[in-house]
mmCIF file of C-alpha atoms in Angstrom:
data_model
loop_
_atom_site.group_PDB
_atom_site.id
_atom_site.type_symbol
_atom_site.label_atom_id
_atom_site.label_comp_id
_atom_site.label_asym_id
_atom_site.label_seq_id
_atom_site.Cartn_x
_atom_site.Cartn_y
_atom_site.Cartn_z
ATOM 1 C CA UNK C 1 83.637 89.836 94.758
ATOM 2 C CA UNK C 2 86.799 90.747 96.727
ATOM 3 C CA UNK C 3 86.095 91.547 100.344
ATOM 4 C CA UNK C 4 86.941 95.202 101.026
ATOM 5 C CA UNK C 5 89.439 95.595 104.062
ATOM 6 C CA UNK C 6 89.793 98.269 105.877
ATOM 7 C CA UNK C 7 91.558 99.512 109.050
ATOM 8 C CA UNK C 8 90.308 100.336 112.351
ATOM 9 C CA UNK C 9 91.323 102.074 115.011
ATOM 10 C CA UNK C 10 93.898 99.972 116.507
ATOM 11 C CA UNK C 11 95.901 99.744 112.922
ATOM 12 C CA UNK C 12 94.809 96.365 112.803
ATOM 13 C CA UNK C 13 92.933 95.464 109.274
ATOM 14 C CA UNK C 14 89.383 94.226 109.443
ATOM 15 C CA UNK C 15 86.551 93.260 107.010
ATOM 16 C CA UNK C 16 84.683 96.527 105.932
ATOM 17 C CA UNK C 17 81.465 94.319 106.457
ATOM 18 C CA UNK C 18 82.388 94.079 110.041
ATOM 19 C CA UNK C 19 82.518 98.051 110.043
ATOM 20 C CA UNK C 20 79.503 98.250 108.666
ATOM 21 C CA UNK C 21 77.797 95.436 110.800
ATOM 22 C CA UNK C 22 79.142 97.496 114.253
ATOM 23 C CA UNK C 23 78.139 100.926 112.965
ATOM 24 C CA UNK C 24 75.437 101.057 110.612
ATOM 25 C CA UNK C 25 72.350 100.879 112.914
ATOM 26 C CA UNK C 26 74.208 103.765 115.131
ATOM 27 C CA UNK C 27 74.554 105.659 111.759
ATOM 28 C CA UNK C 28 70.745 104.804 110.952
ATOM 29 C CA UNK C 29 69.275 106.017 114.088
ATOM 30 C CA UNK C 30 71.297 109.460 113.800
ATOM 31 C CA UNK C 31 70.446 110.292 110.212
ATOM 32 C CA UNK C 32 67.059 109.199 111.146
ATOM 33 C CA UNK C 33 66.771 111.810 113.861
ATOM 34 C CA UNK C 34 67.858 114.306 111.586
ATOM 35 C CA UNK C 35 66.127 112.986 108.473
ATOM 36 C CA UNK C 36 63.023 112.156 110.458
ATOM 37 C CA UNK C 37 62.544 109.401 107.045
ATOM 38 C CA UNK C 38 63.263 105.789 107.538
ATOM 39 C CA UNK C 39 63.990 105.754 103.994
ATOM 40 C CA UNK C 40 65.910 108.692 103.957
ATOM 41 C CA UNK C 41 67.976 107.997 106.595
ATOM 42 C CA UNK C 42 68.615 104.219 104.865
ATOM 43 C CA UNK C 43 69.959 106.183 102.048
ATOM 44 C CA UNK C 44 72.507 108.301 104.464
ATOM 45 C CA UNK C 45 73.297 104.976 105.895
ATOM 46 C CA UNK C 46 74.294 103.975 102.245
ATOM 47 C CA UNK C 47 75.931 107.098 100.950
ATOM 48 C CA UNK C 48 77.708 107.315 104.304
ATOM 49 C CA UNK C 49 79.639 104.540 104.052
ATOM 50 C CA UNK C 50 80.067 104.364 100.311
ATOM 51 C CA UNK C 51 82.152 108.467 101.301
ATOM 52 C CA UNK C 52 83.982 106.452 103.965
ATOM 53 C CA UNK C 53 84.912 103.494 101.577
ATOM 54 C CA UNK C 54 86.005 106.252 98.630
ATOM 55 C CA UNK C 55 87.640 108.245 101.347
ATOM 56 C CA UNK C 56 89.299 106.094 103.523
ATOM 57 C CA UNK C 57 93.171 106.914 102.871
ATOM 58 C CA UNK C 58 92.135 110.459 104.008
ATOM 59 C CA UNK C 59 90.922 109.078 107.663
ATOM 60 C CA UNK C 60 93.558 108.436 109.639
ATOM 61 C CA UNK C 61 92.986 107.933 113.344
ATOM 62 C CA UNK C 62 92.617 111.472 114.248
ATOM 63 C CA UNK C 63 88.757 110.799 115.291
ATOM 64 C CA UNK C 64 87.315 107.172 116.102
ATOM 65 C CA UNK C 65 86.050 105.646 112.933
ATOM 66 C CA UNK C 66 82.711 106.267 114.396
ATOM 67 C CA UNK C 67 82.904 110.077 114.930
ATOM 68 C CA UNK C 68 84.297 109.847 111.356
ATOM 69 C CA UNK C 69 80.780 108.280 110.248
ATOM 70 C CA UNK C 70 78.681 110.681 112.188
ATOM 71 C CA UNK C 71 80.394 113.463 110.412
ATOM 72 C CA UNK C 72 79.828 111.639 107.076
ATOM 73 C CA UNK C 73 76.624 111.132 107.729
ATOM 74 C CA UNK C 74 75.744 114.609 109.241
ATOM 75 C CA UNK C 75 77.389 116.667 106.202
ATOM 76 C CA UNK C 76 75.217 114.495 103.800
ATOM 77 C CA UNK C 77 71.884 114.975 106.061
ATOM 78 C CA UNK C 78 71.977 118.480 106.169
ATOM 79 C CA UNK C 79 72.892 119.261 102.011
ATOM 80 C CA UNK C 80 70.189 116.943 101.669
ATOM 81 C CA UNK C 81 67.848 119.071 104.003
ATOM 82 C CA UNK C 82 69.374 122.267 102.432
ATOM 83 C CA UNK C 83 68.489 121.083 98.715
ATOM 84 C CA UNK C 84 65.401 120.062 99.621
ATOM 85 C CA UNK C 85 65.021 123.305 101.217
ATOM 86 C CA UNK C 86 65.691 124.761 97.950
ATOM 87 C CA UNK C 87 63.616 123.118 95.797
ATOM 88 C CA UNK C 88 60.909 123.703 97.850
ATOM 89 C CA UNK C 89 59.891 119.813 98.937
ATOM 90 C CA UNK C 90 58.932 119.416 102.107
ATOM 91 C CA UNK C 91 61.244 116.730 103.802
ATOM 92 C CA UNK C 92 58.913 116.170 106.488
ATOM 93 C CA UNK C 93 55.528 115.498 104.249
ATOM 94 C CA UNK C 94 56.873 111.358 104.641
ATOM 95 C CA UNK C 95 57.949 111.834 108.666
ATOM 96 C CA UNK C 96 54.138 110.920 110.129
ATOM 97 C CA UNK C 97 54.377 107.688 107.740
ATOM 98 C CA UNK C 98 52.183 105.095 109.910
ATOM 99 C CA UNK C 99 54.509 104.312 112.424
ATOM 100 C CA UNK C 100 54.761 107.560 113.627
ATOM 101 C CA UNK C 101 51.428 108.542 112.934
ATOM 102 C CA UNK C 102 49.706 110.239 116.134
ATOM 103 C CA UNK C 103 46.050 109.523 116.840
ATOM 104 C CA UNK C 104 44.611 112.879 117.853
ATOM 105 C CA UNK C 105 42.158 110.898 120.387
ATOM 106 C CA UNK C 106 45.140 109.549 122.322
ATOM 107 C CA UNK C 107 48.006 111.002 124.351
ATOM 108 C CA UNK C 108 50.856 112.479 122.502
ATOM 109 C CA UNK C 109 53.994 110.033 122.564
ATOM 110 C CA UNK C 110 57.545 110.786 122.612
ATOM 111 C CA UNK C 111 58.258 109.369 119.093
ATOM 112 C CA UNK C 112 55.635 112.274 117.927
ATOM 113 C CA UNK C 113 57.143 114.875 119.862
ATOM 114 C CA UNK C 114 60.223 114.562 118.719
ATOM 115 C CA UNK C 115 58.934 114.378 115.284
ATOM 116 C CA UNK C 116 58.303 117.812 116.113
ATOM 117 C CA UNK C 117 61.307 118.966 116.935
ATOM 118 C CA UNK C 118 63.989 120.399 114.553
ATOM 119 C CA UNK C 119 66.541 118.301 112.924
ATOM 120 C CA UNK C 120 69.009 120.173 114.917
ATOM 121 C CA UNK C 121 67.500 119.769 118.185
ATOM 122 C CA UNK C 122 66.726 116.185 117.320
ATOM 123 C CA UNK C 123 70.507 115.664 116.508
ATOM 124 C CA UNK C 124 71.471 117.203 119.879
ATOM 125 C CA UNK C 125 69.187 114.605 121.840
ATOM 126 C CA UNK C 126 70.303 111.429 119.807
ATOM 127 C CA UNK C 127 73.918 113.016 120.666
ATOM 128 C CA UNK C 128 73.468 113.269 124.018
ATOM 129 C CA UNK C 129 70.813 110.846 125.387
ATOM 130 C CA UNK C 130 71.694 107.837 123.287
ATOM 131 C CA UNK C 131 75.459 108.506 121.929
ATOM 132 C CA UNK C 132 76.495 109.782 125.408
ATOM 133 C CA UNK C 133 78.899 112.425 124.024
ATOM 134 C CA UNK C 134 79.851 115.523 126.143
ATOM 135 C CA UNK C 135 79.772 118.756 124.943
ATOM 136 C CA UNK C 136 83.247 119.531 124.167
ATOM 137 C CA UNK C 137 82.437 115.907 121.540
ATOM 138 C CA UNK C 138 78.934 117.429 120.840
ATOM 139 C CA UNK C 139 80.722 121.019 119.973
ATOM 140 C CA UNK C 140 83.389 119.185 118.122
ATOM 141 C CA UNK C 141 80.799 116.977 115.919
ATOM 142 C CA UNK C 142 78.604 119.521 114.915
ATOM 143 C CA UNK C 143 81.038 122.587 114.551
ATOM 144 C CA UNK C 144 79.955 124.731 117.269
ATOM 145 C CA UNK C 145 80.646 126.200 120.888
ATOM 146 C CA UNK C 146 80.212 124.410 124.069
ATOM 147 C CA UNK C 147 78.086 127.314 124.994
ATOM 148 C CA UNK C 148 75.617 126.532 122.188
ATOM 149 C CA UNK C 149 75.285 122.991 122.639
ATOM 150 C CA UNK C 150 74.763 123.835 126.294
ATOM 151 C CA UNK C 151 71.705 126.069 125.084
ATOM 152 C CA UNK C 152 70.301 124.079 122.676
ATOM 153 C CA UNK C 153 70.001 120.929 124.448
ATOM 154 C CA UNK C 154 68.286 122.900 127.489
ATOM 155 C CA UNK C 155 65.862 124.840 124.413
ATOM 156 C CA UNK C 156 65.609 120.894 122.618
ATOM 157 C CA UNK C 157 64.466 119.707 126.676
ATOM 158 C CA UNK C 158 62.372 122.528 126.932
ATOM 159 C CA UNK C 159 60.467 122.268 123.905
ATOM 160 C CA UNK C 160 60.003 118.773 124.227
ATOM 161 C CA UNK C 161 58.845 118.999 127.596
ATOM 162 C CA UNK C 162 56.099 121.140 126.378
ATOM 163 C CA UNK C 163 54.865 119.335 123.328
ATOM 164 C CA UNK C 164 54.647 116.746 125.783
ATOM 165 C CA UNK C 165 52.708 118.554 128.177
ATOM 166 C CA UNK C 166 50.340 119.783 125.390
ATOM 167 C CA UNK C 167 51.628 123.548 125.916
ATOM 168 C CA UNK C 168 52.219 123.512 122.350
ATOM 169 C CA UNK M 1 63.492 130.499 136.437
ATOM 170 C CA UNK M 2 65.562 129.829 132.995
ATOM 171 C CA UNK M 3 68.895 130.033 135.234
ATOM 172 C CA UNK M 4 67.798 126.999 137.005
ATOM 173 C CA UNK M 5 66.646 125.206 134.195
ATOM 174 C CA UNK M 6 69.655 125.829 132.666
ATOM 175 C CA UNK M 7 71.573 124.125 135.385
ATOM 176 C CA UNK M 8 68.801 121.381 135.789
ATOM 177 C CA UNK M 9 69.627 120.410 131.872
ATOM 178 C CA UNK M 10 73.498 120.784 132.808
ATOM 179 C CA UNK M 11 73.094 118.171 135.765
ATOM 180 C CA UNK M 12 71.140 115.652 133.617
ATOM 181 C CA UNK M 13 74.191 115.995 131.404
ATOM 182 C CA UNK M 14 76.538 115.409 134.093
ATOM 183 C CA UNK M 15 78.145 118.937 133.073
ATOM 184 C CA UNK M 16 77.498 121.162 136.160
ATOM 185 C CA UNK M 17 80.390 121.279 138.111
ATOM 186 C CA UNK M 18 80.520 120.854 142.275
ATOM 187 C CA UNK M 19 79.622 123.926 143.526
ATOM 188 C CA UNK M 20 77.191 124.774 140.677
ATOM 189 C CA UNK M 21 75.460 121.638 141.703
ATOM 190 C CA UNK M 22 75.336 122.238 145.470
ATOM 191 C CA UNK M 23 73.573 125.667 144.592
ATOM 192 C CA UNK M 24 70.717 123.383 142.495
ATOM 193 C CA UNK M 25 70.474 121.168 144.866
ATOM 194 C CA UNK M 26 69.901 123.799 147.705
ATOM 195 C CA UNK M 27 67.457 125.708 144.692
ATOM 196 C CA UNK M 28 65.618 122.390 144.053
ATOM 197 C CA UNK M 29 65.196 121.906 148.072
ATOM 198 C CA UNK M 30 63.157 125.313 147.990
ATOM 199 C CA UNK M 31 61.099 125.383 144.391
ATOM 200 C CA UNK M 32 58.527 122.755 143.524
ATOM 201 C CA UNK M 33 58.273 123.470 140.018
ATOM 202 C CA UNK M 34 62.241 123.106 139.660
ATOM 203 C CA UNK M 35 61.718 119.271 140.986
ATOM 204 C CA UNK M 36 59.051 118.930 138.736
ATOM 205 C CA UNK M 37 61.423 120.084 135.623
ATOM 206 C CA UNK M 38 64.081 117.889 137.081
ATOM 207 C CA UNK M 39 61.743 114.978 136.995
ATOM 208 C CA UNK M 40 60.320 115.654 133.662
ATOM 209 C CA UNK M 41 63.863 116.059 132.238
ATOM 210 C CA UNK M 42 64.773 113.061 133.506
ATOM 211 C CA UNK M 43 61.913 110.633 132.290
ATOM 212 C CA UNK M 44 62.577 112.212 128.716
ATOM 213 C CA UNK M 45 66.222 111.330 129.334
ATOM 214 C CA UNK M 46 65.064 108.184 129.506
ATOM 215 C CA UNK M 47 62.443 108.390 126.937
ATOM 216 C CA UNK M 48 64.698 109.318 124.554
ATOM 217 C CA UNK M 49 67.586 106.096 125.022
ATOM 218 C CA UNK M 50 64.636 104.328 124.909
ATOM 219 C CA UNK M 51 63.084 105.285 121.707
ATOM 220 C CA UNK M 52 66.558 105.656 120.226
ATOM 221 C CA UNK M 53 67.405 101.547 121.375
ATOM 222 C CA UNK M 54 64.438 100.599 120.116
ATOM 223 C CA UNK M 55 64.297 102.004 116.724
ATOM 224 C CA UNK M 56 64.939 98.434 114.539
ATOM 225 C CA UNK M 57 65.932 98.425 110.967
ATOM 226 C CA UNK M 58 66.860 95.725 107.788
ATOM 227 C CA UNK M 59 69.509 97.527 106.403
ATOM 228 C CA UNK M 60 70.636 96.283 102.929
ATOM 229 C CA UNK M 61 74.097 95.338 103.000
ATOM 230 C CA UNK M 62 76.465 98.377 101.937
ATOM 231 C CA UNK M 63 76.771 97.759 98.007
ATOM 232 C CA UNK M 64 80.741 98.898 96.992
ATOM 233 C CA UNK M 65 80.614 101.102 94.373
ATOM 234 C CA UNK M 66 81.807 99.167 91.325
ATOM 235 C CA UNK M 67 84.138 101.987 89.754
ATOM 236 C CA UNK M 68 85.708 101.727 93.369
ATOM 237 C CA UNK M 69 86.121 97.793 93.057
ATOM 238 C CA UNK M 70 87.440 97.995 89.456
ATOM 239 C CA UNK M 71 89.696 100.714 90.895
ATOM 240 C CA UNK M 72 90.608 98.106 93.951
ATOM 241 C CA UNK M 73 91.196 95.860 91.302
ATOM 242 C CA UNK M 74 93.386 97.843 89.145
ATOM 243 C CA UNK M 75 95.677 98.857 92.053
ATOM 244 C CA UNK M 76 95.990 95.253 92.889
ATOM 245 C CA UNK M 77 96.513 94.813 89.442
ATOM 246 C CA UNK M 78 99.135 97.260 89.442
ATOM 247 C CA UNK M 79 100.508 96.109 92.193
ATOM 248 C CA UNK M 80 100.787 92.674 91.050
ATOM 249 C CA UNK M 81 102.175 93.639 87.694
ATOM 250 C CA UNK M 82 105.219 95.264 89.610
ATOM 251 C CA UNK M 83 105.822 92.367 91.973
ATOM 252 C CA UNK M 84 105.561 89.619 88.573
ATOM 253 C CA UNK M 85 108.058 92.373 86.834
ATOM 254 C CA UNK M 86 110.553 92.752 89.410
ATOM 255 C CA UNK M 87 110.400 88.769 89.850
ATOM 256 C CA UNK M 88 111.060 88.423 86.431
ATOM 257 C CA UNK M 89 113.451 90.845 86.231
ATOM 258 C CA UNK M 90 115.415 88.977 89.455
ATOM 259 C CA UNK M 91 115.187 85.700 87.734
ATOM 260 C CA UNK M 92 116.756 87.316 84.942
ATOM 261 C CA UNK M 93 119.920 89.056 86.528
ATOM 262 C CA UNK M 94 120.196 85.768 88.369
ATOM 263 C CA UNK M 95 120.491 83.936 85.208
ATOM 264 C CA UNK M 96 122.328 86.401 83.760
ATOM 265 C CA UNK M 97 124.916 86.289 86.752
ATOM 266 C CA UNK M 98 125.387 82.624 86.163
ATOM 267 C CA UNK M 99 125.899 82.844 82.693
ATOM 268 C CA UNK M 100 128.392 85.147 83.167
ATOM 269 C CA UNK M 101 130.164 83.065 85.596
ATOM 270 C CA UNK M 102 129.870 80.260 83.503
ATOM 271 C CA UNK M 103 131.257 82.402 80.484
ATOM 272 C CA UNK M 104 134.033 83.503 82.842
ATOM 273 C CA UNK M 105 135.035 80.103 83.077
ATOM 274 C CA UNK M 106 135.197 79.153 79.975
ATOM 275 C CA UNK M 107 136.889 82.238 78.590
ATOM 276 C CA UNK M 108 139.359 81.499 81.501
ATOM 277 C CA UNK M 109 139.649 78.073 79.883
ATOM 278 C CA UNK M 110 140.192 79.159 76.446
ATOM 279 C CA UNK M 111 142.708 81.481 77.743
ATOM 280 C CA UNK M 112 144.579 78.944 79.032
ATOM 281 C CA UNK M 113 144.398 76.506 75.989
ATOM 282 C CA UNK M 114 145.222 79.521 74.092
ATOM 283 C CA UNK M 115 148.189 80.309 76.128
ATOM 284 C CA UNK M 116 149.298 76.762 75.959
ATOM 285 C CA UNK M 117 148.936 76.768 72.415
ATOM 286 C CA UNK M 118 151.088 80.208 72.039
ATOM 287 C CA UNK M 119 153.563 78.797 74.407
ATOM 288 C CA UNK M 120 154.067 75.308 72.093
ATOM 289 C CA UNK M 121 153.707 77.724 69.145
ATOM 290 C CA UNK M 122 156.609 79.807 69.997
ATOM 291 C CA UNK M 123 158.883 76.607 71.084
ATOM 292 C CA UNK M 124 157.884 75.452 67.754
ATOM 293 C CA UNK M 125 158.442 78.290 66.244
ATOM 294 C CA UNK M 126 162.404 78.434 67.354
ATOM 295 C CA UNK M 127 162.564 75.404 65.818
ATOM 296 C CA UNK M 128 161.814 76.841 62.509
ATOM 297 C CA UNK M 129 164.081 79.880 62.868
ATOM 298 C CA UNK M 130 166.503 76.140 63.346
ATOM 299 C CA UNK M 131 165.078 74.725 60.116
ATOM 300 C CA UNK M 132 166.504 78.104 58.294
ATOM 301 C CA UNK M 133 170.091 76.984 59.230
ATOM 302 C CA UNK M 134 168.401 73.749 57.466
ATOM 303 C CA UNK M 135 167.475 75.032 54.727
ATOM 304 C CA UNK M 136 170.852 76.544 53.456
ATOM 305 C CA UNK M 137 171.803 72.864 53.362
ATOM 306 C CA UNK M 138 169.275 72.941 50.338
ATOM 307 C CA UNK M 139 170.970 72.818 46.712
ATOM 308 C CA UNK M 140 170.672 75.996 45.238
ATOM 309 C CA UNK M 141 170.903 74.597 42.073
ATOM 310 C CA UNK M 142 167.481 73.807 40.755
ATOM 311 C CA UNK M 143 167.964 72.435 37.342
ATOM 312 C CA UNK M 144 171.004 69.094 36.315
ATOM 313 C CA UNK M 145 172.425 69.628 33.165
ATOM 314 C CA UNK M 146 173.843 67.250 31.682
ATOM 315 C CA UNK M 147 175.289 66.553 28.450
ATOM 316 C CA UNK M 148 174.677 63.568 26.820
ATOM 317 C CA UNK M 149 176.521 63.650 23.410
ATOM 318 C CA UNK M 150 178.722 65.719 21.997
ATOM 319 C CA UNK M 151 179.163 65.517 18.651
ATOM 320 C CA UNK M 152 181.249 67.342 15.565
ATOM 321 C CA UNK M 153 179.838 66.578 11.978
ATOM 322 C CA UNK M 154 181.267 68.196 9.091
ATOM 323 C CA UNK M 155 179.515 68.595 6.000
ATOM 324 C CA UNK M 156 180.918 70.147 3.500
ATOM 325 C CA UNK M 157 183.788 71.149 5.018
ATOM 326 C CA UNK M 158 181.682 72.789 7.218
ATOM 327 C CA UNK M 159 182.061 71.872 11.230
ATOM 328 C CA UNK M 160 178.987 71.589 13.280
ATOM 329 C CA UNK M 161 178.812 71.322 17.079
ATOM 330 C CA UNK M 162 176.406 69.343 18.195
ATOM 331 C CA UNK M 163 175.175 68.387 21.866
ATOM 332 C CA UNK M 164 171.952 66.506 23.564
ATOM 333 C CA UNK M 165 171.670 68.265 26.489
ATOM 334 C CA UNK M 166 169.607 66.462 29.031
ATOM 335 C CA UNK M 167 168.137 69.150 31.850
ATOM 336 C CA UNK M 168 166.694 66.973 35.242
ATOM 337 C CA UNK M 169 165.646 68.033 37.849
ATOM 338 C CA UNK M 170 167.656 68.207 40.894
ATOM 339 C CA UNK M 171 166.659 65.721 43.145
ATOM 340 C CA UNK M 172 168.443 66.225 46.333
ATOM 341 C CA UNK M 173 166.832 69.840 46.023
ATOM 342 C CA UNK M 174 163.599 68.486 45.959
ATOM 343 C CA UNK M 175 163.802 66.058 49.021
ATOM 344 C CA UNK M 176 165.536 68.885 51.120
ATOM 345 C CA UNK M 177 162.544 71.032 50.370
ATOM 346 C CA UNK M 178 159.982 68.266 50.784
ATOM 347 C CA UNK M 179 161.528 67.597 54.070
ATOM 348 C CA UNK M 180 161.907 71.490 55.341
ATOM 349 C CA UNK M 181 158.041 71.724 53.839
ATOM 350 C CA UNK M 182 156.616 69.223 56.164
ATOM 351 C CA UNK M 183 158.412 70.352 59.148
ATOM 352 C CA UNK M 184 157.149 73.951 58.411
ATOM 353 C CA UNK M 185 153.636 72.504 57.864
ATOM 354 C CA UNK M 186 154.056 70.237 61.201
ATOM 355 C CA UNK M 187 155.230 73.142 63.658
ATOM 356 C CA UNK M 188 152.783 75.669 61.592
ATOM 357 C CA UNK M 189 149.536 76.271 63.479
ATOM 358 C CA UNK M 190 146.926 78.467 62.597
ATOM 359 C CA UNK M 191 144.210 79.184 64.429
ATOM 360 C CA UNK M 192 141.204 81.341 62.605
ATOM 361 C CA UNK M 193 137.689 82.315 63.188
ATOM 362 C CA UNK M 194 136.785 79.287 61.870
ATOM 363 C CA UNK M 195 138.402 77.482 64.082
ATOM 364 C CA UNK M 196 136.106 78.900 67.144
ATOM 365 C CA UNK M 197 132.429 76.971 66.800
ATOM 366 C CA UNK M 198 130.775 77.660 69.950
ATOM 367 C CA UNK M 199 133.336 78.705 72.056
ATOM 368 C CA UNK M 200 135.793 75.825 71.500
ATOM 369 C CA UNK M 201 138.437 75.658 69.730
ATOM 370 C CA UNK M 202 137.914 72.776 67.573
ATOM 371 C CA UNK M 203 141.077 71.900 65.393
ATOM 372 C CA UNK M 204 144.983 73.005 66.322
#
């Protein structure tokens, strides 16, 4: 098979497969935070880059390739959240799969607390702890005011916090 | 107490600005509990990276949809159609360019054997209007008669004339024509259809 070329940032024309090796696990671990499903967010991963391959003469430079993704991969987590929603399956019943399991003897970890955060929240955190963004980029990414992702992030802290503390 | 929060989230996010951070720090200085958010906020700062950097996964390389790659495929197709086409079509008006240079030449060629020809034809041809001044030389006579016998018999008192008449060609006619014939035929040129095989001119 033909390898698929693509361009990057710089104009200059690079193997998708490159693309995909520098991005993917970035992509992973954000759909995962929102998905809260290893599985699931392997398929966001997938579908992500399959839109960006389809849609590629439409991005042109006015976001990094990688902000591109995250949007990609965002709109697809959330219709899948919102059509799950609607058909009334819980996308959370495969979250606690073993790895994430807590033991109610022991302390609760940070991988379970965040579990129980909301996708939203969860985004926010992965945004801002791991992707460094700041939140004009946060705002920007995820369609809303400064002011909100200001909030949200101190509500996502908060709430966190707590479940850690066993408050909740 | 959510005020101060607020601003303890906002300096762990490197957002508060100068002065709004002087005021934490001075609100920190005085409130226990405020350190204590500050600290927790920070370790789940940490926490979070952490967790994040750690998560590890196999992920199956990206399979291109296959409608796409036929699609690829097509456009390069496409594209390579138009780039064979246009080659072909430059070969073409190249050779066609040539050939019409060549062609050029040769009608040029013709043109001037053709001339040449026309020119000799009309020398020749002032030598014929000279061959009519000939030709008046010819004898218009045709026929020699010529009488052989004449003779007068009378029978029964009865007087016949009588006369073998002997009719010849005449000869001097002939030759003059011969002659003025073969001149005409030697300065005559004709040049038909017939005469062009292939673009030469095969014959006079």
């Amino acid at each position: 098979m033909m390898e698929k070329i693509i361009l990057n940032t710089h104009w200059e024309i690079v193997p998708f497969t490159e693309l995909y090796e520098k991005y993917s696990m970035d992509i992973y671990r954000y759909t995962l935070s929102i998905l809260k499903d290893r599985d699931d967010a392997k398929d966001a991963v997938q579908e992500t880059f399959v839109k960006y391959v389809e849609n590629e003469s439409s991005f042109r430079g006015d976001a990094s390739q990688k902000t591109w993704l995250l949007i990609v991969a965002r709109n697809y987590c959330y219709s899948r959240l919102r059509r799950a929603e609607k058909s009334n399956i819980r996308i959370d019943e495969g979250v606690f799969d073993k790895a994430y399991e807590p033991e109610f003897d022991s302390e609760i970890t940070l991988k379970d607390a965040l579990l129980c955060l909301s996708p939203e929240h969860n985004e926010l955190l992965y945004l801002k702890e791991y992707g460094g963004y700041s939140y004009k980029e946060i705002a920007e990414l995820t369609e809303q005011t400064i002011e909100n992702v200001k909030i949200k992030l101190f509500r996502a802290r908060q709430q966190l916090r707590e479940i850690m503390k066993g408050d909740r | 107490m959510k005020d101060i929060e607020l601003q303890i989230s906002q300096f762990i996010d490197n957002e508060l600005s100068d002065g709004a951070q002087k005021q934490l720090f001075k609100d920190l200085s005085e409130d226990k509990s405020a350190r204590e958010i500050l600290s927790d906020f920070m370790n789940l700062k940490k926490g979070i990276t952490l967790h994040h950097g750690n998560i590890t996964e196999n992920l199956p390389p990206i399979p291109i949809p296959s409608d796409q790659t036929k699609s690829y495929s097509k456009q390069n197709n496409k594209y390579k159609a138009m780039f064979y086409l246009s080659a072909a079509a430059a070969i073409v008006l190249a050779m066609l360019l040539s050939m019409s240079r060549i062609e050029s030449q040769n009608n040029f060629i013709q043109f001037a054997t053709l001339q040449k020809q026309y020119n000799s034809l009309k020398i020749e041809n002032s030598k014929v209007i000279n061959h009519k001044e000939i030709m008046k030389e010819i004898p218009q006579e045709p026929l020699i008669i010529k009488t052989i016998n004449k003779s007068r018999k009378t029978e029964s008192n009865k007087t016949y004339l009588t006369a073998n008449v002997q009719i010849t060609e005449n000869k001097d006619r002939i030759n003059k024509l011969a002659q003025i014939t073969e001149i005409i035929r030697a300065n005559k040129a004709v040049i038909t259809k017939d005469d062009f095989i292939g673009g030469q001119i095969v014959g006079n």
